[in-house]
PDB file of C-alpha atoms in Angstrom:
ATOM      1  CA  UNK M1250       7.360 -21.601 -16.593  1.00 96.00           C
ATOM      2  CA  UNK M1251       6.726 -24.260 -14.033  1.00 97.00           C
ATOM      3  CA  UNK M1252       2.994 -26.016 -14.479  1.00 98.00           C
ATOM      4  CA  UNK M1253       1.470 -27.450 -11.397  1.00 98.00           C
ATOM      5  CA  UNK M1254      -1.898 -29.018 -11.780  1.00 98.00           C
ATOM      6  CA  UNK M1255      -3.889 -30.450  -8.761  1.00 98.00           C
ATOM      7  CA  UNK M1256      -6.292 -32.987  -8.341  1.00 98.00           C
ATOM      8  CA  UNK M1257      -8.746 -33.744  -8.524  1.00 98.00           C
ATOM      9  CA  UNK M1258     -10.163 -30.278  -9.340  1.00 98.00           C
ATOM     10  CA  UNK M1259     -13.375 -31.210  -6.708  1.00 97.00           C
ATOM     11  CA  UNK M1260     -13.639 -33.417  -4.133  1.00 96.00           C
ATOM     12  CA  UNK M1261     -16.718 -34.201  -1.913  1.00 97.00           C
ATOM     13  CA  UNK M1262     -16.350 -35.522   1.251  1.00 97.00           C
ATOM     14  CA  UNK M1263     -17.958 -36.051   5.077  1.00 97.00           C
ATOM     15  CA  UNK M1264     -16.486 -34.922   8.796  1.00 97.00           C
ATOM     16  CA  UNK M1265     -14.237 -37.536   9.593  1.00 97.00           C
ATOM     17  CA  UNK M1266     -12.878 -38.781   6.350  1.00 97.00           C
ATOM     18  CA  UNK M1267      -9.423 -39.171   5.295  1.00 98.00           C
ATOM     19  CA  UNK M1268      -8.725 -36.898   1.935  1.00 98.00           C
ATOM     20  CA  UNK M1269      -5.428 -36.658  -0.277  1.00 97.00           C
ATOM     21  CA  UNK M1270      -5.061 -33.828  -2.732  1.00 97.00           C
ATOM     22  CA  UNK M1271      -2.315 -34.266  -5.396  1.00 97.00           C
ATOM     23  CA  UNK M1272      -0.265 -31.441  -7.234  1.00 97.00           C
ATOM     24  CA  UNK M1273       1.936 -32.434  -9.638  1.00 98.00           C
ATOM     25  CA  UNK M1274       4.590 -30.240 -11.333  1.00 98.00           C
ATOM     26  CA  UNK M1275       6.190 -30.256 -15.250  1.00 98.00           C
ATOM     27  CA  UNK M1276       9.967 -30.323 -14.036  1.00 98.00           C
ATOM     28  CA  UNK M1277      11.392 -31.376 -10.523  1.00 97.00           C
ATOM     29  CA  UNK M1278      10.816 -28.726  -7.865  1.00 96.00           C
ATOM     30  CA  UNK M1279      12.486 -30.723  -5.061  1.00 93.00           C
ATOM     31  CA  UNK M1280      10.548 -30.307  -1.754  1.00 92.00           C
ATOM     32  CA  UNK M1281       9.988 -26.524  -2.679  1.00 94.00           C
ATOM     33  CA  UNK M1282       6.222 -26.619  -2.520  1.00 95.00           C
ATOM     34  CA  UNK M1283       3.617 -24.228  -1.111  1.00 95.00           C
ATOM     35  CA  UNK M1284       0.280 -25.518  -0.026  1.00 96.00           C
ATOM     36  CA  UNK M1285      -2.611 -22.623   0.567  1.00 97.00           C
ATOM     37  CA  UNK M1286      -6.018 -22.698   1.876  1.00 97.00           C
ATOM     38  CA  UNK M1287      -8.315 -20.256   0.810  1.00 98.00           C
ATOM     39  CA  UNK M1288     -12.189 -19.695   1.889  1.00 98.00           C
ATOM     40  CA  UNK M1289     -15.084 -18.181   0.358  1.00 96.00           C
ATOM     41  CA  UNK M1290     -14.665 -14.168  -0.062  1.00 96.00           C
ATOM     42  CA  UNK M1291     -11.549 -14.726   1.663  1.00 98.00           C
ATOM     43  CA  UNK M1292      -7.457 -14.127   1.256  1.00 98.00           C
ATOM     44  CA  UNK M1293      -5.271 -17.444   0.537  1.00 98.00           C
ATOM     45  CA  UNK M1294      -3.733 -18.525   4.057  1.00 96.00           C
ATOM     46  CA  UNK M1295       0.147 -20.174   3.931  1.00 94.00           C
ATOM     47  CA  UNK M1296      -0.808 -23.726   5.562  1.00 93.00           C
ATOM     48  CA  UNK M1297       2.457 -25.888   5.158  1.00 90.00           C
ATOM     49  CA  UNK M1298       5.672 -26.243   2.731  1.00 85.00           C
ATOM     50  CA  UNK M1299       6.611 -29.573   1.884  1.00 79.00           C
ATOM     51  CA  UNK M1300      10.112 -29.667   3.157  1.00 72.00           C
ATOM     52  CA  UNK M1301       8.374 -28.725   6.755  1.00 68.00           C
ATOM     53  CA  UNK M1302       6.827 -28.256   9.778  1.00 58.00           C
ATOM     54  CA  UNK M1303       3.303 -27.129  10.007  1.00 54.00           C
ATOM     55  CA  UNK M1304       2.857 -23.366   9.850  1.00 62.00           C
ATOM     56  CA  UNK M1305       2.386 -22.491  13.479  1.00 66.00           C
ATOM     57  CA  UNK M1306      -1.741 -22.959  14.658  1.00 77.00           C
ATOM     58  CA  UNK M1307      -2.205 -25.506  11.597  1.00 84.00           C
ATOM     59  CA  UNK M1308      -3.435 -28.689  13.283  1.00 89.00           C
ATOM     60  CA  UNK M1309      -1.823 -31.905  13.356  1.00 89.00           C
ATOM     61  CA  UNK M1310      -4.423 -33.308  10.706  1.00 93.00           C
ATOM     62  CA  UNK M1311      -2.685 -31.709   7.822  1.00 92.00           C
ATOM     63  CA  UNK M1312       0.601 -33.579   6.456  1.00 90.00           C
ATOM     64  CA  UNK M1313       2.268 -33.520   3.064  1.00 91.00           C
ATOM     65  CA  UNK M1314       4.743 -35.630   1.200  1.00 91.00           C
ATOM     66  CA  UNK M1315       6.359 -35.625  -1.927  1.00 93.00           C
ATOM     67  CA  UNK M1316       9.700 -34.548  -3.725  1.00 93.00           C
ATOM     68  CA  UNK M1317      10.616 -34.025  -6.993  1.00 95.00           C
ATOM     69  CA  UNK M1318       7.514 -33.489  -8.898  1.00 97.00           C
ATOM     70  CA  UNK M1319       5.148 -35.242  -7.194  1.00 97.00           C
ATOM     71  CA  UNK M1320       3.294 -33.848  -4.183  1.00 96.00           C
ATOM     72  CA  UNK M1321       0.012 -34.787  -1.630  1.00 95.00           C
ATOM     73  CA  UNK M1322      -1.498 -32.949   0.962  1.00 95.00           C
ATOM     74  CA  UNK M1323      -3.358 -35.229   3.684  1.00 95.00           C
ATOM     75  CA  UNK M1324      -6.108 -34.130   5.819  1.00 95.00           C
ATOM     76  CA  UNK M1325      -6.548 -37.348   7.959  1.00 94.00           C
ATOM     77  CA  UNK M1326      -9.881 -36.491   9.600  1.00 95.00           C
ATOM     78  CA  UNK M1327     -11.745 -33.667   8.114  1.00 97.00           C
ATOM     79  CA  UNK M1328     -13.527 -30.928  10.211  1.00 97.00           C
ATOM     80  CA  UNK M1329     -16.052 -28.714   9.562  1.00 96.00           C
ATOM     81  CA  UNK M1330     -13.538 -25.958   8.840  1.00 96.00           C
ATOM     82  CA  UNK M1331     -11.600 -27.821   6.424  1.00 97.00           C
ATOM     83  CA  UNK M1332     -14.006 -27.579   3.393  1.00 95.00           C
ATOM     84  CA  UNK M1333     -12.691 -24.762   1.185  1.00 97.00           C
ATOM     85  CA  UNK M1334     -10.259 -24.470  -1.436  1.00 98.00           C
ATOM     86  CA  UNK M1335      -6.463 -25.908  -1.628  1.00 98.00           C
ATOM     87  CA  UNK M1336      -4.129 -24.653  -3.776  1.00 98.00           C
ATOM     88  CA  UNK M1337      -0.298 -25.669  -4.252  1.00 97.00           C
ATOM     89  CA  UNK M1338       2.389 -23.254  -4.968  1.00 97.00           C
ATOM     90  CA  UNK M1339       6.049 -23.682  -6.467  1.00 97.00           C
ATOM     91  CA  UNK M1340       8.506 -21.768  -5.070  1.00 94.00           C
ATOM     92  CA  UNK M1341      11.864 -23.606  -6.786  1.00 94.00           C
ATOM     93  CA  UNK M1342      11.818 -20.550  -9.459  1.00 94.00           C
ATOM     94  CA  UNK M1343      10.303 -17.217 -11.017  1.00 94.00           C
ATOM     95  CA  UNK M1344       7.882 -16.935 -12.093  1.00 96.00           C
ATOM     96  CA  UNK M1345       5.788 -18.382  -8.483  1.00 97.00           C
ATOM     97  CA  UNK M1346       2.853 -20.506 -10.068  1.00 98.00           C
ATOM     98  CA  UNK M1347      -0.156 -21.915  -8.477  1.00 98.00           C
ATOM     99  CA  UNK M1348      -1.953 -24.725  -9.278  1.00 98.00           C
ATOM    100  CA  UNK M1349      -5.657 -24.478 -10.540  1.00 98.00           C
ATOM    101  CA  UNK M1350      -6.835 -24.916  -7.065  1.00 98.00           C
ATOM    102  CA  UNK M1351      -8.798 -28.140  -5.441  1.00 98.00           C
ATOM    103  CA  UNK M1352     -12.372 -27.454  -4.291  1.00 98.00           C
ATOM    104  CA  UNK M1353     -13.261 -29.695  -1.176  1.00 98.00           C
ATOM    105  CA  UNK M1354     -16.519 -29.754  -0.556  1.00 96.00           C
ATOM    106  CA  UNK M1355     -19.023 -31.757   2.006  1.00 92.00           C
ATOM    107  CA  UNK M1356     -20.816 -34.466   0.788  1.00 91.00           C
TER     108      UNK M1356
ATOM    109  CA  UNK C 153       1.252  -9.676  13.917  1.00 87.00           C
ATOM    110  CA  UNK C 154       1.463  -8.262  10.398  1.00 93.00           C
ATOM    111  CA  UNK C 155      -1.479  -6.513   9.232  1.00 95.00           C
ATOM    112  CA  UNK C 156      -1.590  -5.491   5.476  1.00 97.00           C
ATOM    113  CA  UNK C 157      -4.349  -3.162   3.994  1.00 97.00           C
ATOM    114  CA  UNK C 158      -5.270  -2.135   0.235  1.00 98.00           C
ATOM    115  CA  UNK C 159      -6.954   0.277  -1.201  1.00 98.00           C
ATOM    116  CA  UNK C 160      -7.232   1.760  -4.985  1.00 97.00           C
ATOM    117  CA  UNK C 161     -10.163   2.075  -7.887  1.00 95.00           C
ATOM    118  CA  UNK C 162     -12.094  -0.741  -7.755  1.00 94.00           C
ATOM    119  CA  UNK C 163     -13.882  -0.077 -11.689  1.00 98.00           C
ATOM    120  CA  UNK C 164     -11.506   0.822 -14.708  1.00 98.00           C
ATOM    121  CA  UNK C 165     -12.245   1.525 -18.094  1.00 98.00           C
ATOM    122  CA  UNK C 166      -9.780  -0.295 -21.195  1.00 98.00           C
ATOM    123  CA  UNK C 167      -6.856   0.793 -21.199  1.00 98.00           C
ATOM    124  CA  UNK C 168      -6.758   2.824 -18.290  1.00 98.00           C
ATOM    125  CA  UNK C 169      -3.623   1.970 -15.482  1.00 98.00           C
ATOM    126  CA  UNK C 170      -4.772   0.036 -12.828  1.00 98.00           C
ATOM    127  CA  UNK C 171      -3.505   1.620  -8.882  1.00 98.00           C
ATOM    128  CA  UNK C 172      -3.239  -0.146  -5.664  1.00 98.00           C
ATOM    129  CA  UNK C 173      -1.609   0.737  -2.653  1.00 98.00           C
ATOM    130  CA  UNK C 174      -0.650  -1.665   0.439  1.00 98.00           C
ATOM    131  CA  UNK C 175       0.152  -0.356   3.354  1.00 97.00           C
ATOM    132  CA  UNK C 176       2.084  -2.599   6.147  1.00 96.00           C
ATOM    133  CA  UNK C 177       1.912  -2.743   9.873  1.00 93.00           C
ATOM    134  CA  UNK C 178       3.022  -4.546  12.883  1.00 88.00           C
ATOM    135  CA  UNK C 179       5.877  -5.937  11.346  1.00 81.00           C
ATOM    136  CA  UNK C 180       9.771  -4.768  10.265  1.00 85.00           C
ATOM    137  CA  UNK C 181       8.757  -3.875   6.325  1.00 89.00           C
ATOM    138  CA  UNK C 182      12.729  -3.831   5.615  1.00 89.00           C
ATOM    139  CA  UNK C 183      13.039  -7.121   6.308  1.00 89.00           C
ATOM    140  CA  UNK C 184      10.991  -8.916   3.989  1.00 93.00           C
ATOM    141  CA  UNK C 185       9.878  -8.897   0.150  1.00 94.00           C
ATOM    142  CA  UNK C 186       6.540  -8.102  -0.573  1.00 96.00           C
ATOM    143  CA  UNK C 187       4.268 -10.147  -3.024  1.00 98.00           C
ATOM    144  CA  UNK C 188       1.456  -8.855  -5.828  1.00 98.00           C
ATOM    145  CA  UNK C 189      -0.920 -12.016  -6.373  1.00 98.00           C
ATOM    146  CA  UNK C 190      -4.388 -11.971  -8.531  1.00 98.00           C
ATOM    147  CA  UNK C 191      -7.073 -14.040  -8.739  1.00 98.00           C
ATOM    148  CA  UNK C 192      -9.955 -13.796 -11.872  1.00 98.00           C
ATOM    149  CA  UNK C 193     -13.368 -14.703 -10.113  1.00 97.00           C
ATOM    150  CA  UNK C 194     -13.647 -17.814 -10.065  1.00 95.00           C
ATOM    151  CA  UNK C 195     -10.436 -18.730 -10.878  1.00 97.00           C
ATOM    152  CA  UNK C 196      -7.046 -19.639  -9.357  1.00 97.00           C
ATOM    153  CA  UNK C 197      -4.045 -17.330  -8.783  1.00 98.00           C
ATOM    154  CA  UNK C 198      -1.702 -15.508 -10.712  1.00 98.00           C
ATOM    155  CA  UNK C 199       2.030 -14.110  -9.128  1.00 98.00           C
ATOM    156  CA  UNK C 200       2.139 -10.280 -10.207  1.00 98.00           C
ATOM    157  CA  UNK C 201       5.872  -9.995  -8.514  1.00 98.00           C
ATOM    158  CA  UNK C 202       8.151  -9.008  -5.743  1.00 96.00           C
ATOM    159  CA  UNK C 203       9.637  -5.711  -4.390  1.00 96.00           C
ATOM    160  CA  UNK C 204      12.012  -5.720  -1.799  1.00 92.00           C
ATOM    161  CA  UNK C 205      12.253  -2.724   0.576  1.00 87.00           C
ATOM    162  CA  UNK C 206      15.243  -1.544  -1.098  1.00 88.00           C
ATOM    163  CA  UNK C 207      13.286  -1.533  -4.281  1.00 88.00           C
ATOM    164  CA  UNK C 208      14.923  -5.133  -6.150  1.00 90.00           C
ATOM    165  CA  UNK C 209      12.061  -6.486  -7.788  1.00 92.00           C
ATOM    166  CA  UNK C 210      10.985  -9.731  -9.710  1.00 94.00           C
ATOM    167  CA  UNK C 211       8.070  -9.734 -11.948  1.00 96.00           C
ATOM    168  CA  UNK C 212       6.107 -12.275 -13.556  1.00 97.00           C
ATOM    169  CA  UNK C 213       7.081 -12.329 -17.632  1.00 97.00           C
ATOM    170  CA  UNK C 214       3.707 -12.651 -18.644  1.00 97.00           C
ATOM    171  CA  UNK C 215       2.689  -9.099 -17.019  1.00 97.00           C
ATOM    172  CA  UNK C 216       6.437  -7.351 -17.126  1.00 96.00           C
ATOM    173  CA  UNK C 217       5.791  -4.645 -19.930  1.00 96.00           C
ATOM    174  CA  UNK C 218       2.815  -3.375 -18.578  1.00 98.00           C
ATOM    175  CA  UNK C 219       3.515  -4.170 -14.305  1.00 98.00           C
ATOM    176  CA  UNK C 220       5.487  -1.497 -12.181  1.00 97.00           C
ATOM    177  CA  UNK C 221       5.851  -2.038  -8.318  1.00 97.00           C
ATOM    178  CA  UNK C 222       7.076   0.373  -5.992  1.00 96.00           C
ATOM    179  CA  UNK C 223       7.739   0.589  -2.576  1.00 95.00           C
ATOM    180  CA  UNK C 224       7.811   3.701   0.196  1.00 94.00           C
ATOM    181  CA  UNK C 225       9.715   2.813   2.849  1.00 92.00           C
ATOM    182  CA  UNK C 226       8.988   6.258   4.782  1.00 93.00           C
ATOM    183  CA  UNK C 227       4.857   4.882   4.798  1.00 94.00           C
ATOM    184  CA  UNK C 228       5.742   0.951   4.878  1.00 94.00           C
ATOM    185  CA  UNK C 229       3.522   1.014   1.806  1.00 96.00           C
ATOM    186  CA  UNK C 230       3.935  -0.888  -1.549  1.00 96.00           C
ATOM    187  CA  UNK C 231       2.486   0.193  -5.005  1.00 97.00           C
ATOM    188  CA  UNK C 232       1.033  -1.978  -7.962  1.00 98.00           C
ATOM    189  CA  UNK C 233       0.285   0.029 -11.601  1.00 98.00           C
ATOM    190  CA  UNK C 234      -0.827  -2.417 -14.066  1.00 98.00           C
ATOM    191  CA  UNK C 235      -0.904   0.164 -17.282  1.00 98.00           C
ATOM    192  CA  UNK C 236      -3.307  -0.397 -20.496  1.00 98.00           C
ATOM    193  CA  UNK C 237      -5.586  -2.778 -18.460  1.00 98.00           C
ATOM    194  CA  UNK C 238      -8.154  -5.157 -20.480  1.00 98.00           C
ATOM    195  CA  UNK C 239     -11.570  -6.931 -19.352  1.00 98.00           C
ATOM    196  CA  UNK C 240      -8.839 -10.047 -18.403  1.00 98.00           C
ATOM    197  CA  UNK C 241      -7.019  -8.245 -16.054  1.00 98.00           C
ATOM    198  CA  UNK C 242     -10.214  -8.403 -14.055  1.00 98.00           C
ATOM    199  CA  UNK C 243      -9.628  -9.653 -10.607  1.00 98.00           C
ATOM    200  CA  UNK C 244      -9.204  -9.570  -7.250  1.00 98.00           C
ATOM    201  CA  UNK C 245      -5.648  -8.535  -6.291  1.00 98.00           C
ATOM    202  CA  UNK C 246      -4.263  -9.575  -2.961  1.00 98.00           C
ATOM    203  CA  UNK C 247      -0.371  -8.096  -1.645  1.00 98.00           C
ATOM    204  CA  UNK C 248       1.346 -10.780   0.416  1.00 98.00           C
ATOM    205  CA  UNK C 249       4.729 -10.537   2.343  1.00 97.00           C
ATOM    206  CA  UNK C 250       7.256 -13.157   0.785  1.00 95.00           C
ATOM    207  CA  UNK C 251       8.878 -14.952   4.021  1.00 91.00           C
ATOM    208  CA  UNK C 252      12.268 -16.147   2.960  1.00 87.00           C
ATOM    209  CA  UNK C 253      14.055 -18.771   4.961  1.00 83.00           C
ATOM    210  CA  UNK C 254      16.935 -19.634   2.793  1.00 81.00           C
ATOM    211  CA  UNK C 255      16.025 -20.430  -0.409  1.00 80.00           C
ATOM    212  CA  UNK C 256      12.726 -21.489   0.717  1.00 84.00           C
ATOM    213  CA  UNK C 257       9.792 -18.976   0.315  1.00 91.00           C
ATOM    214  CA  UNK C 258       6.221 -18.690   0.860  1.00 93.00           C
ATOM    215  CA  UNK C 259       3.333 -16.163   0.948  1.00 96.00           C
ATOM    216  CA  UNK C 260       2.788 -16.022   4.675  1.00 93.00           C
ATOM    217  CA  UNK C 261       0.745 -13.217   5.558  1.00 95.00           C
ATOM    218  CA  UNK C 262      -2.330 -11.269   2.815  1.00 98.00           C
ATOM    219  CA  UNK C 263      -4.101  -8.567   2.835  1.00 98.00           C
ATOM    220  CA  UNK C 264      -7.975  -8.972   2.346  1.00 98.00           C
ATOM    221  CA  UNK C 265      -7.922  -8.031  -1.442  1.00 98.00           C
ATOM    222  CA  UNK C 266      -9.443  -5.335  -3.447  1.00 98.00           C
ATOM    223  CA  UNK C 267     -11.755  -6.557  -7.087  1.00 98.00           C
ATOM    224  CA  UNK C 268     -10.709  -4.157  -9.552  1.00 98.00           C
ATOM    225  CA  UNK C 269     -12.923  -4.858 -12.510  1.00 98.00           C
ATOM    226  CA  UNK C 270     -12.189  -3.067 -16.048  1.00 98.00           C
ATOM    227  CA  UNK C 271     -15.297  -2.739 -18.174  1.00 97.00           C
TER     228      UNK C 271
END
């Protein structure tokens, strides 16, 4: 299986700051990389895939980068809404795998 | 807009086989795969597997012997049975629709998710 692992794990941060999450994975995925965002009590929501364009209504804020095995998702100027959880999905191969997730939390 | 629902038995006992039904709307069902996920409170999340409409499925190794998933076309509904469940199966379980694009792929749409909790 494919191991992603994110970090950090936790992050604290204010409205308006600039805040890079990083999954990495155990063997090259290419650009085939999920990123999630899931709130309190709430269902996972797609967000963006590396190799792309921002899911339709996903604001301009959120970018990504990476190949290979290394991967960042860049909120450039956080909003109220942003704080929840991030998590970053492979999908080169069965079996899917998530990373542990990345709690972003205000300061 | 796709709109999935769940339902099933939210308490189990050990060993008992877990149930969940999703049902689908607004959307073609035939067209896609559809997507088992689970997440232990407090935890991250776990793929379950995939079931096209036509019944093809792909299952997560680590769950395989005990998962089956099902589809019913006629109801746009898809089935998880998770048999000879244990207090670590606890979780909540969310069904997804796969979007393919190629060879890329990504849960797009979820329903809400049900906590089944075995104790």
């Amino acid at each position: 299986d494919i191991q992603m692992t994110q970090s950090p794990s936790s992050l604290s941060a204010s409205v308006g700051d600039r805040v890079t999450i990083t999954c990495r994975a155990s063997q090259s995925i290419s650009r085939y990389l999920n990123w999630y965002q899931q709130k309190p009590g709430k269902a996972p929501q797609f967000l963006i895939h590396a190799a792309s364009n921002l899911q339709s209504g996903v604001p301009p804020r959120f970018s990504v980068s990476g190949s290979g095995t290394d991967f960042t998702l860049t909120i450039s100027s956080l909003q109220i809404e942003d704080f929840a959880t991030y998590y970053c999905q492979q999908s080169y191969t069965t079996p899917r795998t998530f990373g542990q997730g990345t709690k972003l939390e205000i300061k | 807009q796709v709109q999935l629902q769940q339902w099933g038995a939210g308490l189990l006992k050990p060993s008992e086989t877990l149930s969940l039904t999703c049902s689908v709307s607004g959307e073609s069902f035939s067209d896609y795969y559809w997507s088992w996920i689970r997440q232990p409170p407090g935890k991250g999340l776990e793929w379950i597997g995939d079931i096209s409409h036509g019944g093809r499925g792909y299952f997560n190794p680590s769950l395989r012997s005990r998962v089956t998933i099902s589809v019913d076309t006629s109801k746009n509904q898809l089935s998880l049975k998770l048999r000879s469940v244990t207090a670590a199966d606890t979780a909540v379980y969310f069904c997804a629709r796969l979007f393919r694009l190629g060879v890329i792929t990504q849960f797009d749409s979820w329903g809400p998710g049900i906590l089944v909790t075995v104790s």
